[in-house]
Amino acid sequence: MKAKISKIILWPKNTNKTPRIVSFEMSGVEVITGKSQTGKSSLIPIIDYCLGSRKCAIPVGDIRNTVEWFGVLIRLPNSEMLIARRNPGLQSETNDMYFDMGSEVDIPSSLEGFDRVSTTAVLSKLNDLAELPSLTFTGEDGAGFGGRPSFRDMAAFQFQPQHIVANPYTLFFKADTFEHQEKLKYVFPLVLGAIDIETLEKRRELRTLETELKQLRSQLDERRERSKTWLQDFRVFYSQAREFGLLSNVPEPSNEWLTEAYVGYLSSVPQRLRQNPFPLIEQGSSRRLAYEIASLRNEEESLAKSINDRKRKLSRIERLRSATDDYSQALSVQNNRLKPLSWFSEHINRNSSCPVCGSATDSAAAEVQHLAELSREVTNNIGTVGSVHQVLDKEIATLSSELRKLEDSINRIREWIASLEQKSEQLRTNRQTLLDIYNFTGRLDQELKKFSESDQGNSVMEAVTQIERRIADVRALIDQSAVDRRVDVALDNISQSIRFYAEILGVEHAERPARIDIRNLTLAVESPEGRKDYLWEIGSASNWMGYHIATLLALHEHFLSVSESNGSSPVPQFLIIDQPSQAFFLSDGVLIRRTWGNRNLRWIPMI
């Protein structure tokens, strides 16, 4: 974002006084000097507050007591932007703001009577000017720390207050809180130019596709559950249709048949009845029904035997599991009793005399050695019992699962038998009148229509396949490994710049490679032995200060290169450092002059 701070404006509470203005040249380095307690350290919190910070950190005292409005004039490539925010008074912050933008913006002598805007509206405008995407980093709505990037996130690269510039534990502004730390980790690849809006759009599409795929798979699961219920109904319909003479020359049903197999045969029944209003009863249909019931009875008996067999095995294993628990507890008691053995053995080995009578003997040591062997045996047994527990627990889980499946199967069999026996009784009573046949066909036709309306299996499966293919394509386009490679390349370039600035700033062992650690949000310096030393492990406040400034300068150099290659960077083109001289004293701006030259140096007195 090609934006620079042009002026800082303070509107006094006394409207008879003119605003106090601090102006900048917006080129090179500008050094603000002045006596202590003249307001130099207040400039960072004033700018940060005007740019939408959540809390006003402007120090209490004369400034807060005498100033009504704080403002900044920001210079853009072809326009100016004046942002002002009212003094919060006793509150931590206020949403009462003033905003004006144009080719040239006049600074009013007072802001009373002008239209107000909210902090949210100002931040929305700043987000647009910074060309920040409206998408989240994770592709999910309301994704917490992985939510959409904000102009406020860029403040980490704009300011180095006194408590940060030489802090060995915190490298970036506001990164001393967990919330800002986690958000900054997501922001880093974006500001480094490793990801762009297209990548975020693909991530959003990927999350949308994954959600849709989950919903479709849930529909398939529901359909499978409904199919289990329909399987029983259509199997009964199949038997009844054959007895009414509505199905002929069809195979015997199998337990392997799915609902679709029964529906395939039964779907022709309504049309056949319309073509032949007087169907003939197939010979042997009653006998076939009795045979089918008997077959189901045999199957029920077989399932019952399997269930009883699993129950007996489960009962035996449960008893064995209980016995091993008791044995394990007994071993634990023995092991606890043998714990003092190491202490006793140590004292026995120091002296060969008997600890009771004092006579010279080695029998005590032999007894201790025997106890040590017992201790090792108990320890080995405890490990063996633990492995036995794992085997028994696995076997119990397997048998329990088999029991549930067998119980489900026998329940379905019993329901089918009940339905067939009820129909068999009805056939003997009603003698298969034409009215019964038409009533049956009507019920069948209704069930077939319900199944057809709800059976979206083929279309859902096709949709699942298409979405799975699209997810694979999108994941290939996102290619997180490529993003990680671009981050590494950017960090390598920044590392070289850090070394350049560290040498100028006089950091000890500046020749050692220093690299930003995004995961820990600090600097890692490589020792000659290949060991990584983090910033807090490096001594001297002057080194901490030097690495802070070198890192921020290197980052801004990279941000400028991103702007030149990509057209824009979301980070504004200014950096404010507060009193680095507290950690590293240099006279008459020698440090600044050595780096940028006298012609780019301007002193701004604060009185």
XYZ file of C-alpha atoms in Angstrom:
607
model
C 0.000 0.000 0.000
C 1.670 3.188 -1.195
C 0.705 5.278 1.805
C 2.893 7.544 3.940
C 2.248 9.639 7.030
C 2.273 13.309 5.992
C 1.090 15.037 9.164
C 0.010 14.343 12.717
C -2.681 16.751 13.921
C -3.842 17.443 17.471
C -7.065 19.440 17.912
C -7.155 21.013 21.394
C -10.170 20.935 23.649
C -10.031 24.731 23.723
C -11.543 25.564 20.323
C -9.960 29.015 20.424
C -6.548 27.456 19.911
C -5.278 26.261 16.535
C -4.440 22.588 15.955
C -0.880 21.443 16.661
C 0.675 19.851 13.557
C 3.799 17.712 13.143
C 4.780 17.526 9.451
C 6.975 14.997 7.666
C 8.858 15.181 4.361
C 7.959 11.544 3.570
C 11.394 10.742 2.131
C 14.442 9.155 3.701
C 14.771 9.089 7.491
C 13.314 11.734 9.748
C 14.559 11.948 13.332
C 12.344 13.511 15.990
C 14.287 15.041 18.856
C 13.335 16.831 22.038
C 13.573 16.845 25.778
C 12.073 14.148 27.941
C 8.285 14.213 28.393
C 7.668 16.356 25.306
C 5.413 13.758 23.620
C 7.841 11.921 21.328
C 6.775 8.448 22.484
C 3.100 9.388 22.081
C 3.344 9.588 18.284
C 3.151 5.808 17.741
C -0.007 5.283 19.863
C -1.589 8.419 18.306
C -1.095 7.096 14.760
C -2.135 3.587 15.782
C -5.293 4.924 17.474
C -6.253 6.957 14.398
C -5.755 3.875 12.217
C -8.430 1.967 14.133
C -6.762 0.270 17.082
C -9.142 -1.495 19.437
C -7.866 0.378 22.490
C -6.437 3.852 22.992
C -2.840 3.498 24.213
C -2.039 7.227 24.161
C -0.404 7.958 27.536
C -2.568 9.715 30.100
C -1.390 13.139 31.128
C -1.127 16.486 29.355
C -1.898 15.100 25.880
C -5.047 13.251 26.914
C -6.116 16.176 29.115
C -5.704 18.930 26.501
C -6.466 17.237 23.140
C -10.024 16.629 21.920
C -9.245 14.982 18.553
C -6.202 13.075 17.264
C -5.623 12.909 13.516
C -3.231 11.797 10.761
C -2.954 13.002 7.181
C -1.933 10.141 4.893
C -0.465 10.724 1.465
C -1.483 8.297 -1.283
C -0.104 8.260 -4.856
C -2.864 10.526 -6.220
C -4.792 11.696 -3.173
C -4.756 12.506 0.510
C -6.705 10.989 3.377
C -7.447 12.671 6.711
C -8.438 10.338 9.544
C -9.266 11.672 12.998
C -10.579 10.053 16.165
C -12.057 11.629 19.245
C -10.310 11.439 22.604
C -11.996 8.513 24.416
C -11.897 10.304 27.750
C -12.640 7.808 30.512
C -13.385 5.047 28.011
C -10.799 2.656 26.534
C -11.723 3.711 22.981
C -14.417 5.442 20.955
C -16.000 4.779 17.565
C -16.487 8.506 16.905
C -14.259 9.244 13.896
C -13.831 11.761 11.080
C -12.823 10.799 7.542
C -12.098 12.909 4.462
C -10.405 11.966 1.209
C -9.569 13.901 -1.946
C -6.776 15.066 -4.216
C -5.918 17.631 -1.529
C -7.489 17.671 1.913
C -7.779 20.820 3.987
C -7.207 20.495 7.706
C -10.149 22.146 9.486
C -9.465 24.302 12.527
C -12.138 22.367 14.429
C -14.008 19.117 13.853
C -17.148 20.143 15.691
C -20.210 20.057 13.453
C -18.723 17.723 10.830
C -20.305 14.371 9.943
C -18.997 11.383 11.901
C -18.131 7.892 10.728
C -17.599 4.659 12.653
C -14.325 2.840 13.190
C -15.733 -0.096 11.221
C -16.382 2.125 8.196
C -12.857 3.585 8.329
C -11.261 0.137 8.593
C -13.377 -1.084 5.685
C -12.052 1.818 3.580
C -8.458 1.093 4.643
C -8.924 -2.594 3.790
C -10.063 -1.610 0.297
C -7.158 0.812 -0.208
C -4.712 -1.874 0.921
C -6.383 -4.271 -1.574
C -6.830 -6.854 1.150
C -8.997 -9.821 0.168
C -12.415 -10.260 1.748
C -11.808 -14.002 1.989
C -10.503 -15.885 5.006
C -7.140 -17.641 5.108
C -8.722 -21.028 5.823
C -11.671 -20.668 3.442
C -14.171 -20.951 6.301
C -16.523 -18.200 7.453
C -15.731 -16.921 10.919
C -12.514 -18.901 11.027
C -11.100 -17.187 14.153
C -7.395 -16.465 13.786
C -7.604 -17.718 10.208
C -10.293 -15.153 9.366
C -10.003 -12.486 6.692
C -6.900 -10.248 6.865
C -7.351 -6.699 8.144
C -5.481 -3.448 7.783
C -4.995 -3.649 11.546
C -2.812 -6.728 11.063
C -0.296 -4.580 9.169
C 0.488 -2.582 12.341
C 2.911 -5.350 13.349
C 5.271 -4.087 10.632
C 4.727 -0.331 11.176
C 5.779 0.400 14.732
C 8.633 -0.365 17.118
C 7.770 1.244 20.484
C 10.256 1.467 23.338
C 9.083 -1.766 24.950
C 9.488 -3.663 21.645
C 12.591 -2.253 19.919
C 15.052 -3.942 22.328
C 12.774 -6.725 23.614
C 14.457 -10.141 23.295
C 11.115 -11.990 23.569
C 8.964 -9.955 21.167
C 10.025 -8.970 17.671
C 6.829 -7.422 16.283
C 4.418 -4.773 17.506
C 1.540 -6.243 19.575
C 2.924 -9.761 19.083
C 3.245 -10.004 22.865
C -0.393 -11.170 23.050
C -1.619 -14.613 21.988
C -4.384 -13.227 19.749
C -2.028 -11.090 17.663
C 0.592 -13.834 17.549
C -1.763 -16.381 16.022
C -3.229 -13.926 13.509
C 0.243 -12.747 12.457
C 1.241 -16.322 11.622
C -1.611 -16.441 9.086
C -0.809 -12.939 7.750
C 2.882 -13.542 7.077
C 2.560 -15.566 3.826
C 0.233 -12.863 2.454
C 2.533 -9.901 3.187
C 5.517 -11.895 1.890
C 3.696 -12.332 -1.428
C 3.583 -16.128 -1.140
C -0.209 -16.275 -1.438
C -2.630 -14.066 -3.330
C -6.370 -13.516 -3.686
C -6.665 -16.364 -6.196
C -5.177 -18.788 -3.662
C -7.629 -17.648 -0.994
C -10.509 -18.020 -3.470
C -9.421 -21.580 -4.183
C -9.261 -22.314 -0.459
C -12.768 -20.945 -0.059
C -13.972 -23.090 -2.956
C -12.256 -26.121 -1.423
C -14.022 -25.636 1.921
C -17.355 -25.163 0.135
C -16.833 -28.338 -1.877
C -15.822 -30.297 1.211
C -18.957 -29.133 3.029
C -21.148 -30.085 0.068
C -19.424 -33.469 -0.189
C -20.080 -34.108 3.497
C -23.773 -33.297 3.029
C -24.089 -35.601 0.002
C -22.396 -38.447 1.824
C -24.810 -37.905 4.701
C -27.691 -38.201 2.221
C -26.254 -41.483 0.961
C -25.989 -42.797 4.500
C -29.597 -41.836 5.187
C -30.672 -43.506 1.961
C -28.878 -46.713 2.967
C -30.700 -46.667 6.308
C -34.058 -46.176 4.563
C -33.132 -48.940 2.145
C -32.828 -51.386 5.040
C -36.471 -50.670 5.987
C -37.677 -50.869 2.391
C -35.800 -54.151 1.888
C -38.152 -55.945 4.270
C -41.290 -54.343 2.794
C -40.425 -55.088 -0.826
C -39.397 -58.639 -0.013
C -42.894 -59.224 1.364
C -44.403 -57.474 -1.670
C -42.341 -59.782 -3.907
C -43.727 -62.936 -2.246
C -47.289 -61.611 -2.294
C -47.077 -60.610 -5.962
C -46.020 -64.129 -6.900
C -48.931 -65.641 -4.954
C -51.429 -63.316 -6.621
C -50.069 -64.369 -10.000
C -48.695 -60.911 -10.700
C -45.126 -62.205 -11.122
C -44.257 -65.351 -13.019
C -41.035 -66.953 -14.138
C -39.033 -64.951 -11.639
C -36.146 -66.341 -9.529
C -36.258 -67.231 -5.879
C -35.190 -64.268 -3.710
C -31.748 -64.383 -2.162
C -30.427 -62.910 1.046
C -27.860 -61.114 -1.098
C -30.532 -59.160 -2.947
C -30.683 -55.415 -2.331
C -33.806 -53.261 -2.366
C -33.154 -52.288 -5.979
C -33.396 -55.949 -7.073
C -36.904 -56.334 -5.631
C -37.973 -52.960 -7.030
C -36.705 -53.987 -10.454
C -39.088 -56.958 -10.576
C -42.031 -55.301 -8.801
C -42.016 -52.118 -10.905
C -43.707 -54.014 -13.779
C -46.591 -55.334 -11.635
C -49.006 -52.321 -11.922
C -48.606 -52.227 -15.699
C -49.153 -55.987 -16.001
C -52.374 -55.782 -14.009
C -53.665 -53.039 -16.298
C -52.866 -55.212 -19.309
C -54.299 -58.380 -17.729
C -57.125 -57.528 -15.250
C -57.645 -61.248 -14.421
C -54.223 -62.666 -13.434
C -53.857 -66.398 -12.953
C -52.477 -67.708 -9.693
C -49.181 -69.427 -10.277
C -49.301 -73.096 -9.316
C -47.425 -73.931 -6.146
C -47.495 -70.388 -4.830
C -48.929 -71.389 -1.422
C -46.364 -74.167 -1.101
C -43.621 -71.724 -2.072
C -44.716 -69.314 0.672
C -44.595 -72.109 3.246
C -41.161 -73.119 1.959
C -39.908 -69.531 2.230
C -41.180 -69.264 5.814
C -39.481 -72.561 6.692
C -36.248 -71.361 5.074
C -36.359 -68.174 7.104
C -36.987 -70.244 10.260
C -33.860 -72.273 9.547
C -31.894 -69.098 8.996
C -33.268 -67.698 12.257
C -32.187 -70.834 14.112
C -28.673 -70.622 12.634
C -28.361 -66.972 13.648
C -29.597 -67.778 17.163
C -26.904 -70.459 17.516
C -24.244 -67.995 16.346
C -25.479 -65.414 18.856
C -25.360 -67.925 21.721
C -21.869 -68.993 20.673
C -20.625 -65.371 20.693
C -22.269 -64.777 24.088
C -20.474 -67.774 25.620
C -17.116 -66.608 24.233
C -17.734 -63.060 25.441
C -18.627 -64.295 28.929
C -15.429 -66.375 29.158
C -13.247 -63.503 27.988
C -14.896 -61.127 30.450
C -14.115 -63.571 33.297
C -10.520 -63.877 32.074
C -10.260 -60.084 31.855
C -11.459 -59.770 35.447
C -8.928 -62.364 36.598
C -6.046 -60.558 34.867
C -7.160 -57.315 36.537
C -6.867 -58.990 39.952
C -3.484 -60.440 39.007
C -2.276 -57.073 37.765
C -3.341 -55.418 41.008
C -1.465 -58.047 43.030
C 1.673 -57.493 40.945
C 1.400 -53.754 41.519
C 1.263 -54.306 45.273
C 4.367 -56.507 45.116
C 6.165 -53.984 42.942
C 5.418 -51.184 45.420
C 6.817 -53.304 48.250
C 10.055 -53.804 46.301
C 10.584 -50.109 45.543
C 12.926 -49.553 48.579
C 15.175 -52.281 47.167
C 17.398 -49.866 45.198
C 18.134 -47.815 48.318
C 18.785 -50.923 50.414
C 21.029 -52.439 47.739
C 23.090 -49.246 47.500
C 23.786 -49.207 51.249
C 24.518 -52.951 51.433
C 27.068 -52.724 48.607
C 28.957 -49.965 50.410
C 29.769 -52.237 53.348
C 30.201 -56.012 53.338
C 29.314 -56.334 57.025
C 25.887 -57.421 58.240
C 23.607 -54.417 58.780
C 22.123 -56.110 61.916
C 25.052 -57.659 63.850
C 27.984 -56.026 62.068
C 29.825 -59.283 61.282
C 31.708 -59.639 57.981
C 29.544 -61.630 55.569
C 28.320 -61.549 51.988
C 24.972 -63.232 52.689
C 23.196 -59.864 52.899
C 24.372 -58.912 49.430
C 23.271 -62.338 48.118
C 19.781 -61.877 49.566
C 19.521 -58.406 48.048
C 20.591 -59.838 44.700
C 17.849 -62.464 45.004
C 15.287 -59.749 45.736
C 16.533 -57.779 42.729
C 15.867 -60.788 40.503
C 12.364 -61.061 41.975
C 11.820 -57.361 41.280
C 12.822 -57.767 37.636
C 10.509 -60.768 37.325
C 7.593 -58.783 38.782
C 8.315 -55.904 36.368
C 8.358 -58.276 33.386
C 5.095 -59.866 34.523
C 3.442 -56.445 34.763
C 4.423 -55.744 31.153
C 3.118 -59.144 30.063
C -0.235 -58.551 31.792
C -0.514 -55.183 30.035
C -0.095 -56.808 26.603
C -2.659 -59.488 27.562
C -5.130 -56.725 28.445
C -4.721 -55.214 24.982
C -5.403 -58.566 23.285
C -8.454 -59.245 25.470
C -9.879 -55.753 24.936
C -9.514 -56.161 21.168
C -11.247 -59.548 21.263
C -14.096 -58.156 23.397
C -14.617 -55.302 20.900
C -14.647 -57.756 17.973
C -17.175 -60.089 19.608
C -19.410 -57.176 20.634
C -19.440 -55.905 17.064
C -20.286 -59.374 15.699
C -23.111 -59.705 18.237
C -24.684 -56.416 17.153
C -24.610 -57.455 13.496
C -26.087 -60.892 14.240
C -28.832 -59.364 16.390
C -29.738 -56.938 13.612
C -29.901 -59.819 11.134
C -32.094 -62.027 13.305
C -34.459 -59.118 13.995
C -34.916 -58.561 10.251
C -35.498 -62.270 9.701
C -38.168 -62.373 12.431
C -39.907 -59.319 10.974
C -39.977 -60.967 7.526
C -41.355 -64.187 9.009
C -44.095 -62.277 10.852
C -45.084 -60.440 7.664
C -45.170 -63.613 5.561
C -47.143 -65.579 8.180
C -49.673 -62.775 8.482
C -50.074 -62.704 4.696
C -50.389 -66.482 4.589
C -53.228 -66.312 7.105
C -54.924 -63.585 5.096
C -54.689 -65.665 1.913
C -56.365 -68.603 3.572
C -59.145 -66.363 4.874
C -59.773 -64.094 1.853
C -59.252 -66.673 -0.908
C -57.314 -64.194 -3.078
C -60.269 -62.247 -4.437
C -59.782 -59.745 -7.254
C -60.484 -56.976 -4.751
C -57.512 -58.190 -2.665
C -55.329 -58.196 -5.777
C -56.311 -54.634 -6.735
C -55.851 -53.414 -3.160
C -52.422 -55.027 -3.041
C -51.400 -53.515 -6.362
C -52.527 -50.078 -5.211
C -50.399 -50.290 -2.071
C -47.446 -51.557 -4.100
C -47.820 -48.740 -6.634
C -47.771 -46.127 -3.845
C -44.650 -47.620 -2.251
C -42.877 -47.764 -5.614
C -43.652 -44.077 -6.205
C -42.361 -43.146 -2.725
C -39.198 -45.106 -3.348
C -38.721 -43.508 -6.755
C -39.201 -39.991 -5.363
C -36.753 -40.504 -2.511
C -34.288 -42.717 -4.314
C -31.692 -40.274 -5.536
C -28.891 -42.765 -5.108
C -27.553 -42.714 -8.645
C -27.671 -38.936 -8.989
C -26.145 -38.438 -5.520
C -23.377 -40.909 -6.264
C -22.676 -39.126 -9.534
C -22.570 -35.771 -7.717
C -20.206 -37.212 -5.096
C -17.879 -38.443 -7.821
C -17.872 -35.074 -9.581
C -17.183 -33.159 -6.350
C -14.378 -35.526 -5.396
C -12.750 -34.899 -8.766
C -13.151 -31.124 -8.373
C -11.658 -31.247 -4.850
C -8.621 -33.087 -6.225
C -8.236 -30.461 -8.977
C -8.535 -27.531 -6.537
C -6.051 -29.076 -4.128
C -3.601 -29.440 -6.992
C -4.077 -25.759 -7.867
C -3.589 -24.612 -4.269
C -0.425 -26.693 -3.850
C 0.538 -25.794 -0.283
C 4.046 -27.049 -0.923
C 4.462 -24.353 -3.600
C 3.264 -21.716 -1.106
C 5.792 -23.000 1.436
C 8.550 -22.793 -1.176
C 7.670 -19.179 -1.996
C 7.716 -18.343 1.725
C 11.172 -19.936 2.049
C 12.505 -17.976 -0.927
C 11.158 -14.722 0.514
C 12.650 -15.463 3.947
C 16.005 -16.281 2.325
C 16.067 -12.897 0.571
C 15.018 -11.116 3.761
C 17.740 -12.985 5.668
C 20.385 -11.559 3.342
C 19.036 -8.057 3.894
C 19.016 -8.579 7.678
C 22.704 -9.467 7.518
C 23.426 -6.323 5.478
C 21.677 -4.019 7.956
C 23.026 -5.891 10.994
C 26.595 -5.215 9.828
C 25.827 -1.503 9.424
C 24.216 -1.357 12.856
C 27.216 -2.966 14.502
C 25.525 -6.150 15.699
C 27.973 -8.668 17.134
C 28.673 -11.574 14.779
C 26.520 -9.931 12.116
C 28.023 -12.310 9.560
C 26.010 -15.194 10.997
C 22.835 -16.028 9.028
C 19.701 -14.666 10.726
C 16.261 -15.845 9.624
C 12.707 -14.959 10.670
C 11.005 -17.881 12.412
C 7.325 -17.437 11.536
C 6.148 -20.214 13.849
C 7.716 -18.564 16.914
C 7.607 -14.985 15.539
C 11.227 -14.317 16.417
C 14.657 -14.302 14.854
C 16.857 -17.410 14.684
C 20.602 -16.833 14.300
C 22.739 -19.730 13.111
C 25.950 -20.384 15.015
C 29.163 -21.632 13.334
C 28.360 -25.110 14.693
C 24.952 -25.063 12.954
C 22.986 -24.456 16.164
C 19.993 -22.095 16.034
C 20.119 -19.376 18.658
C 16.889 -17.477 19.122
C 16.814 -13.759 19.794
C 16.312 -14.194 23.545
C 19.413 -16.397 23.673
C 21.643 -13.632 22.300
C 23.054 -11.234 24.879
C 23.279 -7.430 24.905
C 20.441 -4.958 24.506
C 22.332 -3.315 21.636
C 22.199 -6.614 19.718
C 18.477 -6.968 20.390
C 17.880 -3.423 19.169
C 20.094 -3.937 16.140
C 18.326 -7.112 15.078
C 14.888 -5.510 15.583
C 15.717 -2.590 13.300
C 17.589 -4.753 10.773
C 14.625 -7.150 10.545
C 12.020 -4.407 10.057
C 14.156 -2.615 7.461
C 14.704 -5.899 5.599
C 10.965 -6.620 5.668
C 10.080 -3.179 4.275
C 12.672 -3.638 1.570
C 10.904 -6.880 0.643
C 7.485 -5.178 0.778
C 8.725 -2.612 -1.758
C 9.913 -5.409 -4.049
C 6.487 -7.081 -3.749
C 4.837 -3.781 -4.748
C 7.084 -3.506 -7.789
C 6.440 -7.093 -8.940
C 2.773 -7.554 -7.944
C 1.590 -3.968 -8.202
C 0.861 -3.532 -4.503
C 1.659 -4.674 -0.975
C -0.899 -4.391 1.843
C 1.740 -2.900 4.177
C 1.924 0.958 4.174
C 5.307 2.463 3.327
C 6.303 3.898 6.687
C 8.072 2.610 9.786
C 8.242 4.418 13.137
C 10.890 3.455 15.704
C 10.803 4.933 19.192
C 14.111 5.727 20.945
C 16.471 2.963 19.826
C 19.189 5.094 21.429
C 18.129 3.807 24.845
C 19.820 0.514 24.023
C 22.539 1.807 21.687
C 23.971 5.308 22.097
C 25.402 7.083 19.041
C 26.114 10.803 18.835
C 24.595 13.239 16.361
C 22.752 10.658 14.300
C 25.902 8.864 13.139
C 23.941 5.584 12.890
C 21.321 7.057 10.599
C 23.801 9.002 8.495
C 25.977 5.948 7.974
C 23.005 4.050 6.604
C 21.163 6.537 4.445
C 23.420 9.546 3.980
C 23.070 13.121 5.187
C 20.911 14.331 2.318
C 18.013 12.021 3.368
C 18.272 12.970 7.036
C 15.914 15.513 8.575
C 15.651 16.487 12.220
C 12.212 17.351 13.623
C 12.361 19.058 17.035
C 9.625 18.272 19.562
C 9.166 21.075 22.081
